[in-house]
JSON list of C-alpha atoms in Angstrom, two decimals:
[
{"chain": "A", "resi": 267, "resn": "ARG", "atom": "CA", "xyz": [-2.78, -40.74, -10.83]},
{"chain": "A", "resi": 268, "resn": "LEU", "atom": "CA", "xyz": [0.49, -38.85, -9.48]},
{"chain": "A", "resi": 269, "resn": "ARG", "atom": "CA", "xyz": [2.57, -36.34, -12.24]},
{"chain": "A", "resi": 270, "resn": "ARG", "atom": "CA", "xyz": [5.87, -37.25, -12.86]},
{"chain": "A", "resi": 271, "resn": "LEU", "atom": "CA", "xyz": [7.72, -35.32, -10.62]},
{"chain": "A", "resi": 272, "resn": "PRO", "atom": "CA", "xyz": [11.57, -35.96, -9.80]},
{"chain": "A", "resi": 273, "resn": "GLY", "atom": "CA", "xyz": [11.91, -39.08, -7.88]},
{"chain": "A", "resi": 274, "resn": "VAL", "atom": "CA", "xyz": [8.36, -39.98, -7.58]},
{"chain": "A", "resi": 275, "resn": "PRO", "atom": "CA", "xyz": [6.78, -42.99, -9.33]},
{"chain": "A", "resi": 276, "resn": "PRO", "atom": "CA", "xyz": [3.89, -42.73, -11.05]},
{"chain": "A", "resi": 277, "resn": "ALA", "atom": "CA", "xyz": [1.63, -45.33, -9.25]},
{"chain": "A", "resi": 278, "resn": "ARG", "atom": "CA", "xyz": [2.17, -48.45, -6.71]},
{"chain": "A", "resi": 279, "resn": "GLY", "atom": "CA", "xyz": [4.10, -51.19, -7.91]},
{"chain": "A", "resi": 280, "resn": "ALA", "atom": "CA", "xyz": [7.59, -49.08, -9.23]},
{"chain": "A", "resi": 281, "resn": "ALA", "atom": "CA", "xyz": [10.44, -50.85, -8.34]},
{"chain": "A", "resi": 282, "resn": "ALA", "atom": "CA", "xyz": [12.26, -47.97, -6.99]},
{"chain": "A", "resi": 283, "resn": "LEU", "atom": "CA", "xyz": [11.96, -44.17, -6.82]},
{"chain": "A", "resi": 284, "resn": "SER", "atom": "CA", "xyz": [13.00, -43.61, -10.48]},
{"chain": "A", "resi": 285, "resn": "PRO", "atom": "CA", "xyz": [15.29, -41.28, -10.76]},
{"chain": "A", "resi": 286, "resn": "PRO", "atom": "CA", "xyz": [17.02, -42.21, -7.96]},
{"chain": "A", "resi": 287, "resn": "PRO", "atom": "CA", "xyz": [16.62, -39.25, -5.18]},
{"chain": "A", "resi": 288, "resn": "PRO", "atom": "CA", "xyz": [19.79, -37.24, -4.99]},
{"chain": "A", "resi": 289, "resn": "ALA", "atom": "CA", "xyz": [19.73, -37.76, -0.99]},
{"chain": "A", "resi": 290, "resn": "ILE", "atom": "CA", "xyz": [17.96, -39.89, 1.86]},
{"chain": "A", "resi": 291, "resn": "TYR", "atom": "CA", "xyz": [17.56, -37.64, 4.82]},
{"chain": "A", "resi": 292, "resn": "CYS", "atom": "CA", "xyz": [16.80, -39.86, 8.13]},
{"chain": "A", "resi": 293, "resn": "VAL", "atom": "CA", "xyz": [15.40, -38.76, 11.68]},
{"chain": "A", "resi": 294, "resn": "GLY", "atom": "CA", "xyz": [16.60, -40.45, 14.34]},
{"chain": "A", "resi": 295, "resn": "LEU", "atom": "CA", "xyz": [14.00, -40.63, 17.88]},
{"chain": "A", "resi": 296, "resn": "ASN", "atom": "CA", "xyz": [11.58, -38.75, 16.87]},
{"chain": "A", "resi": 297, "resn": "TYR", "atom": "CA", "xyz": [8.51, -40.38, 18.56]},
{"chain": "A", "resi": 298, "resn": "ARG", "atom": "CA", "xyz": [8.06, -39.76, 22.10]},
{"chain": "A", "resi": 299, "resn": "ARG", "atom": "CA", "xyz": [7.01, -43.42, 22.77]},
{"chain": "A", "resi": 300, "resn": "HIS", "atom": "CA", "xyz": [10.20, -44.48, 20.94]},
{"chain": "A", "resi": 301, "resn": "ALA", "atom": "CA", "xyz": [12.87, -42.48, 22.61]},
{"chain": "A", "resi": 302, "resn": "ALA", "atom": "CA", "xyz": [11.24, -43.44, 25.87]},
{"chain": "A", "resi": 303, "resn": "GLU", "atom": "CA", "xyz": [11.53, -47.53, 24.89]},
{"chain": "A", "resi": 304, "resn": "THR", "atom": "CA", "xyz": [15.11, -46.87, 24.10]},
{"chain": "A", "resi": 305, "resn": "GLY", "atom": "CA", "xyz": [15.93, -45.09, 27.67]},
{"chain": "A", "resi": 306, "resn": "LEU", "atom": "CA", "xyz": [17.34, -42.51, 25.75]},
{"chain": "A", "resi": 307, "resn": "PRO", "atom": "CA", "xyz": [15.81, -38.60, 26.20]},
{"chain": "A", "resi": 308, "resn": "GLU", "atom": "CA", "xyz": [13.79, -36.44, 23.50]},
{"chain": "A", "resi": 309, "resn": "PRO", "atom": "CA", "xyz": [16.26, -34.65, 21.49]},
{"chain": "A", "resi": 310, "resn": "ARG", "atom": "CA", "xyz": [16.07, -30.98, 21.73]},
{"chain": "A", "resi": 311, "resn": "PHE", "atom": "CA", "xyz": [16.92, -31.01, 17.80]},
{"chain": "A", "resi": 312, "resn": "PRO", "atom": "CA", "xyz": [16.02, -33.18, 15.16]},
{"chain": "A", "resi": 313, "resn": "ILE", "atom": "CA", "xyz": [18.87, -36.19, 15.00]},
{"chain": "A", "resi": 314, "resn": "PHE", "atom": "CA", "xyz": [19.62, -37.19, 11.27]},
{"chain": "A", "resi": 315, "resn": "PHE", "atom": "CA", "xyz": [21.69, -38.97, 9.31]},
{"chain": "A", "resi": 316, "resn": "PHE", "atom": "CA", "xyz": [21.80, -40.84, 5.60]},
{"chain": "A", "resi": 317, "resn": "LYS", "atom": "CA", "xyz": [20.92, -43.58, 3.58]},
{"chain": "A", "resi": 318, "resn": "PRO", "atom": "CA", "xyz": [22.12, -43.55, -0.30]},
{"chain": "A", "resi": 319, "resn": "PRO", "atom": "CA", "xyz": [20.41, -44.38, -3.29]},
{"chain": "A", "resi": 320, "resn": "THR", "atom": "CA", "xyz": [21.82, -47.63, -3.84]},
{"chain": "A", "resi": 321, "resn": "SER", "atom": "CA", "xyz": [19.68, -48.57, -0.93]},
{"chain": "A", "resi": 322, "resn": "VAL", "atom": "CA", "xyz": [16.43, -47.86, -2.20]},
{"chain": "A", "resi": 323, "resn": "ILE", "atom": "CA", "xyz": [13.68, -51.09, -2.90]},
{"chain": "A", "resi": 324, "resn": "GLY", "atom": "CA", "xyz": [10.04, -50.41, -4.06]},
{"chain": "A", "resi": 325, "resn": "ASP", "atom": "CA", "xyz": [7.21, -52.70, -2.86]},
{"chain": "A", "resi": 326, "resn": "GLY", "atom": "CA", "xyz": [7.49, -56.36, -2.82]},
{"chain": "A", "resi": 327, "resn": "ASP", "atom": "CA", "xyz": [11.55, -56.23, -3.56]},
{"chain": "A", "resi": 328, "resn": "ALA", "atom": "CA", "xyz": [13.17, -57.70, -1.79]},
{"chain": "A", "resi": 329, "resn": "ILE", "atom": "CA", "xyz": [15.07, -56.90, 1.42]},
{"chain": "A", "resi": 330, "resn": "ALA", "atom": "CA", "xyz": [19.07, -58.95, 1.10]},
{"chain": "A", "resi": 331, "resn": "ILE", "atom": "CA", "xyz": [20.70, -59.41, 4.54]},
{"chain": "A", "resi": 332, "resn": "PRO", "atom": "CA", "xyz": [24.40, -59.15, 3.41]},
{"chain": "A", "resi": 333, "resn": "SER", "atom": "CA", "xyz": [26.82, -61.60, 5.30]},
{"chain": "A", "resi": 334, "resn": "ILE", "atom": "CA", "xyz": [28.53, -58.93, 7.03]},
{"chain": "A", "resi": 335, "resn": "CYS", "atom": "CA", "xyz": [25.38, -58.55, 9.30]},
{"chain": "A", "resi": 336, "resn": "HIS", "atom": "CA", "xyz": [24.72, -61.05, 12.13]},
{"chain": "A", "resi": 337, "resn": "PRO", "atom": "CA", "xyz": [22.00, -63.39, 12.23]},
{"chain": "A", "resi": 338, "resn": "GLU", "atom": "CA", "xyz": [20.07, -61.72, 14.94]},
{"chain": "A", "resi": 339, "resn": "GLU", "atom": "CA", "xyz": [20.89, -57.69, 14.14]},
{"chain": "A", "resi": 340, "resn": "VAL", "atom": "CA", "xyz": [18.82, -56.58, 11.01]},
{"chain": "A", "resi": 341, "resn": "ASP", "atom": "CA", "xyz": [15.66, -54.86, 12.81]},
{"chain": "A", "resi": 342, "resn": "TYR", "atom": "CA", "xyz": [12.75, -52.96, 10.86]},
{"chain": "A", "resi": 343, "resn": "GLU", "atom": "CA", "xyz": [11.65, -49.16, 11.08]},
{"chain": "A", "resi": 344, "resn": "ALA", "atom": "CA", "xyz": [8.32, -47.90, 10.10]},
{"chain": "A", "resi": 345, "resn": "GLU", "atom": "CA", "xyz": [8.31, -44.81, 8.90]},
{"chain": "A", "resi": 346, "resn": "LEU", "atom": "CA", "xyz": [6.85, -42.02, 7.03]},
{"chain": "A", "resi": 347, "resn": "ALA", "atom": "CA", "xyz": [8.36, -40.80, 3.89]},
{"chain": "A", "resi": 348, "resn": "VAL", "atom": "CA", "xyz": [8.36, -37.40, 2.98]},
{"chain": "A", "resi": 349, "resn": "VAL", "atom": "CA", "xyz": [9.49, -36.56, -1.01]},
{"chain": "A", "resi": 350, "resn": "ILE", "atom": "CA", "xyz": [10.72, -33.23, -1.75]},
{"chain": "A", "resi": 351, "resn": "GLY", "atom": "CA", "xyz": [8.88, -31.51, -4.55]},
{"chain": "A", "resi": 352, "resn": "ARG", "atom": "CA", "xyz": [10.30, -27.85, -5.10]},
{"chain": "A", "resi": 353, "resn": "ALA", "atom": "CA", "xyz": [13.70, -26.85, -4.48]},
{"chain": "A", "resi": 354, "resn": "ALA", "atom": "CA", "xyz": [13.77, -25.92, 0.05]},
{"chain": "A", "resi": 355, "resn": "LYS", "atom": "CA", "xyz": [16.45, -23.47, 1.08]},
{"chain": "A", "resi": 356, "resn": "ASN", "atom": "CA", "xyz": [15.73, -21.85, 4.35]},
{"chain": "A", "resi": 357, "resn": "VAL", "atom": "CA", "xyz": [12.08, -22.31, 3.89]},
{"chain": "A", "resi": 358, "resn": "GLY", "atom": "CA", "xyz": [10.01, -21.48, 7.17]},
{"chain": "A", "resi": 359, "resn": "VAL", "atom": "CA", "xyz": [7.82, -23.53, 9.04]},
{"chain": "A", "resi": 360, "resn": "ASP", "atom": "CA", "xyz": [4.68, -22.23, 7.54]},
{"chain": "A", "resi": 361, "resn": "GLU", "atom": "CA", "xyz": [5.75, -22.29, 3.92]},
{"chain": "A", "resi": 362, "resn": "ALA", "atom": "CA", "xyz": [7.69, -26.18, 4.28]},
{"chain": "A", "resi": 363, "resn": "LEU", "atom": "CA", "xyz": [5.01, -28.03, 3.48]},
{"chain": "A", "resi": 364, "resn": "SER", "atom": "CA", "xyz": [4.17, -26.40, -0.04]},
{"chain": "A", "resi": 365, "resn": "HIS", "atom": "CA", "xyz": [7.59, -27.80, -0.95]},
{"chain": "A", "resi": 366, "resn": "VAL", "atom": "CA", "xyz": [6.60, -31.10, -0.64]},
{"chain": "A", "resi": 367, "resn": "ALA", "atom": "CA", "xyz": [5.11, -33.55, -3.71]},
{"chain": "A", "resi": 368, "resn": "GLY", "atom": "CA", "xyz": [4.16, -36.78, -2.05]},
{"chain": "A", "resi": 369, "resn": "TYR", "atom": "CA", "xyz": [4.35, -39.42, 0.96]},
{"chain": "A", "resi": 370, "resn": "ALA", "atom": "CA", "xyz": [5.45, -42.86, 0.88]},
{"chain": "A", "resi": 371, "resn": "CYS", "atom": "CA", "xyz": [5.61, -45.80, 3.58]},
{"chain": "A", "resi": 372, "resn": "SER", "atom": "CA", "xyz": [9.27, -46.61, 4.36]},
{"chain": "A", "resi": 373, "resn": "ASN", "atom": "CA", "xyz": [10.92, -48.86, 6.25]},
{"chain": "A", "resi": 374, "resn": "ASP", "atom": "CA", "xyz": [14.65, -47.78, 7.53]},
{"chain": "A", "resi": 375, "resn": "VAL", "atom": "CA", "xyz": [15.90, -51.08, 7.56]},
{"chain": "A", "resi": 376, "resn": "SER", "atom": "CA", "xyz": [19.09, -50.95, 10.88]},
{"chain": "A", "resi": 377, "resn": "ALA", "atom": "CA", "xyz": [21.59, -53.47, 11.47]},
{"chain": "A", "resi": 378, "resn": "ARG", "atom": "CA", "xyz": [21.66, -53.17, 14.83]},
{"chain": "A", "resi": 379, "resn": "ARG", "atom": "CA", "xyz": [25.25, -53.89, 15.98]},
{"chain": "A", "resi": 380, "resn": "TRP", "atom": "CA", "xyz": [27.11, -52.10, 13.04]},
{"chain": "A", "resi": 381, "resn": "GLN", "atom": "CA", "xyz": [25.20, -48.88, 14.91]},
{"chain": "A", "resi": 382, "resn": "GLY", "atom": "CA", "xyz": [26.78, -49.50, 17.88]},
{"chain": "A", "resi": 383, "resn": "LYS", "atom": "CA", "xyz": [30.51, -50.45, 18.35]},
{"chain": "A", "resi": 384, "resn": "LYS", "atom": "CA", "xyz": [31.08, -51.70, 14.71]},
{"chain": "A", "resi": 385, "resn": "GLY", "atom": "CA", "xyz": [29.81, -48.82, 13.40]},
{"chain": "A", "resi": 386, "resn": "GLY", "atom": "CA", "xyz": [32.05, -46.71, 15.12]},
{"chain": "A", "resi": 387, "resn": "GLY", "atom": "CA", "xyz": [28.79, -44.87, 17.00]},
{"chain": "A", "resi": 388, "resn": "GLN", "atom": "CA", "xyz": [28.08, -43.51, 13.44]},
{"chain": "A", "resi": 389, "resn": "TRP", "atom": "CA", "xyz": [24.22, -45.01, 12.92]},
{"chain": "A", "resi": 390, "resn": "SER", "atom": "CA", "xyz": [24.55, -44.17, 8.83]},
{"chain": "A", "resi": 391, "resn": "ARG", "atom": "CA", "xyz": [26.92, -47.34, 8.85]},
{"chain": "A", "resi": 392, "resn": "SER", "atom": "CA", "xyz": [23.83, -49.45, 10.45]},
{"chain": "A", "resi": 393, "resn": "LYS", "atom": "CA", "xyz": [21.54, -48.70, 7.55]},
{"chain": "A", "resi": 394, "resn": "VAL", "atom": "CA", "xyz": [23.17, -47.77, 4.03]},
{"chain": "A", "resi": 395, "resn": "PHE", "atom": "CA", "xyz": [23.55, -51.71, 3.26]},
{"chain": "A", "resi": 396, "resn": "ASP", "atom": "CA", "xyz": [21.90, -52.63, -0.36]},
{"chain": "A", "resi": 397, "resn": "THR", "atom": "CA", "xyz": [17.95, -52.84, -0.17]},
{"chain": "A", "resi": 398, "resn": "PHE", "atom": "CA", "xyz": [17.56, -51.34, 3.22]},
{"chain": "A", "resi": 399, "resn": "CYS", "atom": "CA", "xyz": [15.38, -48.52, 2.26]},
{"chain": "A", "resi": 400, "resn": "PRO", "atom": "CA", "xyz": [11.90, -49.91, 0.98]},
{"chain": "A", "resi": 401, "resn": "ILE", "atom": "CA", "xyz": [10.15, -46.94, -0.03]},
{"chain": "A", "resi": 402, "resn": "GLY", "atom": "CA", "xyz": [5.99, -46.79, -1.50]},
{"chain": "A", "resi": 403, "resn": "PRO", "atom": "CA", "xyz": [3.83, -46.65, -2.38]},
{"chain": "A", "resi": 404, "resn": "VAL", "atom": "CA", "xyz": [4.00, -42.66, -3.06]},
{"chain": "A", "resi": 405, "resn": "VAL", "atom": "CA", "xyz": [0.59, -40.73, -3.11]},
{"chain": "A", "resi": 406, "resn": "PRO", "atom": "CA", "xyz": [-0.06, -36.70, -3.84]},
{"chain": "A", "resi": 407, "resn": "ALA", "atom": "CA", "xyz": [0.92, -34.61, -1.15]},
{"chain": "A", "resi": 408, "resn": "SER", "atom": "CA", "xyz": [-2.85, -33.02, -1.87]},
{"chain": "A", "resi": 409, "resn": "GLN", "atom": "CA", "xyz": [-3.91, -36.23, -0.69]},
{"chain": "A", "resi": 410, "resn": "ILE", "atom": "CA", "xyz": [-2.59, -35.80, 2.22]},
{"chain": "A", "resi": 411, "resn": "PRO", "atom": "CA", "xyz": [-4.09, -32.59, 3.99]},
{"chain": "A", "resi": 412, "resn": "ASP", "atom": "CA", "xyz": [-2.17, -33.56, 7.58]},
{"chain": "A", "resi": 413, "resn": "PRO", "atom": "CA", "xyz": [1.30, -35.55, 7.55]},
{"chain": "A", "resi": 414, "resn": "ASP", "atom": "CA", "xyz": [0.87, -35.27, 11.34]},
{"chain": "A", "resi": 415, "resn": "ASN", "atom": "CA", "xyz": [-1.80, -37.14, 12.19]},
{"chain": "A", "resi": 416, "resn": "LEU", "atom": "CA", "xyz": [-1.57, -40.75, 10.73]},
{"chain": "A", "resi": 417, "resn": "ALA", "atom": "CA", "xyz": [-2.29, -43.92, 11.71]},
{"chain": "A", "resi": 418, "resn": "ILE", "atom": "CA", "xyz": [0.72, -46.05, 11.33]},
{"chain": "A", "resi": 419, "resn": "SER", "atom": "CA", "xyz": [1.79, -49.77, 11.55]},
{"chain": "A", "resi": 420, "resn": "CYS", "atom": "CA", "xyz": [4.07, -52.72, 10.82]},
{"chain": "A", "resi": 421, "resn": "THR", "atom": "CA", "xyz": [3.22, -56.14, 10.81]},
{"chain": "A", "resi": 422, "resn": "LEU", "atom": "CA", "xyz": [6.06, -59.04, 10.73]},
{"chain": "A", "resi": 423, "resn": "ASN", "atom": "CA", "xyz": [4.83, -62.46, 9.49]},
{"chain": "A", "resi": 424, "resn": "GLY", "atom": "CA", "xyz": [0.69, -61.21, 10.08]},
{"chain": "A", "resi": 425, "resn": "GLU", "atom": "CA", "xyz": [1.76, -60.08, 13.90]},
{"chain": "A", "resi": 426, "resn": "VAL", "atom": "CA", "xyz": [1.27, -56.33, 14.28]},
{"chain": "A", "resi": 427, "resn": "VAL", "atom": "CA", "xyz": [4.82, -55.58, 16.08]},
{"chain": "A", "resi": 428, "resn": "GLN", "atom": "CA", "xyz": [4.19, -51.26, 15.87]},
{"chain": "A", "resi": 429, "resn": "GLU", "atom": "CA", "xyz": [1.13, -49.44, 16.04]},
{"chain": "A", "resi": 430, "resn": "SER", "atom": "CA", "xyz": [0.72, -45.64, 16.48]},
{"chain": "A", "resi": 431, "resn": "SER", "atom": "CA", "xyz": [0.33, -41.91, 14.77]},
{"chain": "A", "resi": 432, "resn": "THR", "atom": "CA", "xyz": [2.13, -39.79, 13.47]},
{"chain": "A", "resi": 433, "resn": "LYS", "atom": "CA", "xyz": [0.80, -37.66, 15.84]},
{"chain": "A", "resi": 434, "resn": "ASP", "atom": "CA", "xyz": [3.57, -39.13, 18.27]},
{"chain": "A", "resi": 435, "resn": "MET", "atom": "CA", "xyz": [6.22, -37.27, 16.78]},
{"chain": "A", "resi": 436, "resn": "ILE", "atom": "CA", "xyz": [8.66, -34.77, 18.39]},
{"chain": "A", "resi": 437, "resn": "PHE", "atom": "CA", "xyz": [9.45, -32.42, 15.32]},
{"chain": "A", "resi": 438, "resn": "PRO", "atom": "CA", "xyz": [6.53, -32.45, 12.69]},
{"chain": "A", "resi": 439, "resn": "VAL", "atom": "CA", "xyz": [6.93, -32.92, 9.19]},
{"chain": "A", "resi": 440, "resn": "ALA", "atom": "CA", "xyz": [7.29, -28.95, 8.57]},
{"chain": "A", "resi": 441, "resn": "LYS", "atom": "CA", "xyz": [10.11, -28.54, 11.35]},
{"chain": "A", "resi": 442, "resn": "LEU", "atom": "CA", "xyz": [11.80, -31.34, 10.14]},
{"chain": "A", "resi": 443, "resn": "ILE", "atom": "CA", "xyz": [11.96, -29.41, 6.20]},
{"chain": "A", "resi": 444, "resn": "SER", "atom": "CA", "xyz": [13.00, -26.33, 7.55]},
{"chain": "A", "resi": 445, "resn": "PHE", "atom": "CA", "xyz": [15.35, -27.55, 9.74]},
{"chain": "A", "resi": 446, "resn": "MET", "atom": "CA", "xyz": [17.07, -29.84, 7.40]},
{"chain": "A", "resi": 447, "resn": "SER", "atom": "CA", "xyz": [16.70, -26.33, 4.79]},
{"chain": "A", "resi": 448, "resn": "GLU", "atom": "CA", "xyz": [18.54, -23.91, 7.39]},
{"chain": "A", "resi": 449, "resn": "GLY", "atom": "CA", "xyz": [21.73, -23.24, 4.79]},
{"chain": "A", "resi": 450, "resn": "THR", "atom": "CA", "xyz": [20.88, -26.55, 2.75]},
{"chain": "A", "resi": 451, "resn": "THR", "atom": "CA", "xyz": [18.97, -26.82, -0.48]},
{"chain": "A", "resi": 452, "resn": "LEU", "atom": "CA", "xyz": [17.00, -29.86, -0.28]},
{"chain": "A", "resi": 453, "resn": "LEU", "atom": "CA", "xyz": [16.87, -30.98, -4.31]},
{"chain": "A", "resi": 454, "resn": "PRO", "atom": "CA", "xyz": [13.64, -31.57, -5.72]},
{"chain": "A", "resi": 455, "resn": "GLY", "atom": "CA", "xyz": [13.47, -35.55, -5.27]},
{"chain": "A", "resi": 456, "resn": "THR", "atom": "CA", "xyz": [14.87, -35.59, -2.11]},
{"chain": "A", "resi": 457, "resn": "VAL", "atom": "CA", "xyz": [13.52, -38.15, 0.32]},
{"chain": "A", "resi": 458, "resn": "ILE", "atom": "CA", "xyz": [12.80, -37.47, 3.92]},
{"chain": "A", "resi": 459, "resn": "LEU", "atom": "CA", "xyz": [12.52, -40.63, 6.53]},
{"chain": "A", "resi": 460, "resn": "THR", "atom": "CA", "xyz": [10.59, -38.97, 9.57]},
{"chain": "A", "resi": 461, "resn": "GLY", "atom": "CA", "xyz": [11.20, -41.78, 12.28]},
{"chain": "A", "resi": 462, "resn": "THR", "atom": "CA", "xyz": [9.96, -44.42, 13.42]},
{"chain": "A", "resi": 463, "resn": "PRO", "atom": "CA", "xyz": [7.39, -45.34, 16.20]},
{"chain": "A", "resi": 464, "resn": "GLU", "atom": "CA", "xyz": [7.57, -47.52, 19.57]},
{"chain": "A", "resi": 465, "resn": "GLY", "atom": "CA", "xyz": [8.09, -51.47, 18.69]},
{"chain": "A", "resi": 466, "resn": "VAL", "atom": "CA", "xyz": [11.25, -52.10, 16.67]},
{"chain": "A", "resi": 467, "resn": "GLY", "atom": "CA", "xyz": [12.71, -55.10, 17.34]},
{"chain": "A", "resi": 468, "resn": "PHE", "atom": "CA", "xyz": [15.66, -55.12, 19.29]},
{"chain": "A", "resi": 469, "resn": "THR", "atom": "CA", "xyz": [13.79, -53.45, 22.16]},
{"chain": "A", "resi": 470, "resn": "ARG", "atom": "CA", "xyz": [11.38, -56.24, 22.71]},
{"chain": "A", "resi": 471, "resn": "LYS", "atom": "CA", "xyz": [11.79, -58.93, 25.16]},
{"chain": "A", "resi": 472, "resn": "PRO", "atom": "CA", "xyz": [12.98, -61.58, 23.57]},
{"chain": "A", "resi": 473, "resn": "PRO", "atom": "CA", "xyz": [14.52, -59.19, 20.92]},
{"chain": "A", "resi": 474, "resn": "VAL", "atom": "CA", "xyz": [13.15, -59.89, 17.27]},
{"chain": "A", "resi": 475, "resn": "PHE", "atom": "CA", "xyz": [14.74, -59.67, 13.99]},
{"chain": "A", "resi": 476, "resn": "LEU", "atom": "CA", "xyz": [14.32, -59.88, 10.41]},
{"chain": "A", "resi": 477, "resn": "LYS", "atom": "CA", "xyz": [15.40, -63.10, 8.91]},
{"chain": "A", "resi": 478, "resn": "PRO", "atom": "CA", "xyz": [15.41, -64.96, 5.44]},
{"chain": "A", "resi": 479, "resn": "GLY", "atom": "CA", "xyz": [11.86, -66.00, 4.93]},
{"chain": "A", "resi": 480, "resn": "ASP", "atom": "CA", "xyz": [10.31, -63.38, 6.66]},
{"chain": "A", "resi": 481, "resn": "SER", "atom": "CA", "xyz": [7.40, -60.62, 5.35]},
{"chain": "A", "resi": 482, "resn": "ILE", "atom": "CA", "xyz": [7.29, -57.07, 6.52]},
{"chain": "A", "resi": 483, "resn": "THR", "atom": "CA", "xyz": [4.55, -54.81, 5.97]},
{"chain": "A", "resi": 484, "resn": "VAL", "atom": "CA", "xyz": [4.74, -51.02, 6.46]},
{"chain": "A", "resi": 485, "resn": "ALA", "atom": "CA", "xyz": [0.72, -49.45, 6.86]},
{"chain": "A", "resi": 486, "resn": "ILE", "atom": "CA", "xyz": [0.04, -45.56, 6.39]},
{"chain": "A", "resi": 487, "resn": "GLU", "atom": "CA", "xyz": [-3.16, -44.56, 6.78]},
{"chain": "A", "resi": 488, "resn": "LYS", "atom": "CA", "xyz": [-4.47, -42.51, 3.55]},
{"chain": "A", "resi": 489, "resn": "ILE", "atom": "CA", "xyz": [-1.46, -43.91, 1.72]},
{"chain": "A", "resi": 490, "resn": "GLY", "atom": "CA", "xyz": [-1.45, -48.07, 1.81]},
{"chain": "A", "resi": 491, "resn": "GLU", "atom": "CA", "xyz": [0.85, -50.48, 2.18]},
{"chain": "A", "resi": 492, "resn": "LEU", "atom": "CA", "xyz": [4.57, -51.94, 1.69]},
{"chain": "A", "resi": 493, "resn": "THR", "atom": "CA", "xyz": [5.07, -55.29, 2.04]},
{"chain": "A", "resi": 494, "resn": "ASN", "atom": "CA", "xyz": [8.81, -56.84, 1.28]},
{"chain": "A", "resi": 495, "resn": "PRO", "atom": "CA", "xyz": [9.64, -60.01, 1.72]},
{"chain": "A", "resi": 496, "resn": "VAL", "atom": "CA", "xyz": [13.58, -60.53, 3.20]},
{"chain": "A", "resi": 497, "resn": "VAL", "atom": "CA", "xyz": [16.38, -63.07, 2.24]},
{"chain": "A", "resi": 498, "resn": "LYS", "atom": "CA", "xyz": [19.66, -64.02, 2.58]},
{"chain": "A", "resi": 499, "resn": "ALA", "atom": "CA", "xyz": [22.06, -61.76, 0.23]},
{"chain": "A", "resi": 500, "resn": "SER", "atom": "CA", "xyz": [23.58, -63.96, -3.08]},
{"chain": "A", "resi": 501, "resn": "GLU", "atom": "CA", "xyz": [27.17, -61.78, -2.56]}
]
């Protein structure tokens, strides 16, 4: 059973991280095959953006699509989430994992039109909507000796749409923590979403997007499953 560390719920089924994380870092284009499917070059340095704490929901909570999102644009992104347990600033790669409290499944839900022209090219705008950051369950870091070698998948309405391994990450977890902590304090409870593998909806032919009535599940080896229904937001 996980101790009540900041930002880490005691067990699966918590409504969301409590207290809310002080920051949610998200990494883009961190899987080689995902970069290839988008037609973009592999980055030389980690690309990151942010989600607000108001986007966080837990296992079983509904992803609510707001009316400002087009019916065919909301996408799924299965990701390994990292929860910081000890404040980290200017940490080296060799010591980075000692600052981790736990790991979790996460879904970087994204509104693709807002990721492009409507968002002015700022990725964050497409990912900040309420309920667009499902996270859970969280397991202690001691149970995950190698976060860079975990099977990860995403299932939409019973069909596997993403199936990969964190071995495909361009920047491993320790490198991400070290890079983000350069001159910057990662407070306890900070969450890092480490990127998504290939198979996202907008790259499929035809494209596949989330719609009310769907059920989406992220599964990661040694961590568990995160399942969320999809609904229309009641605004």
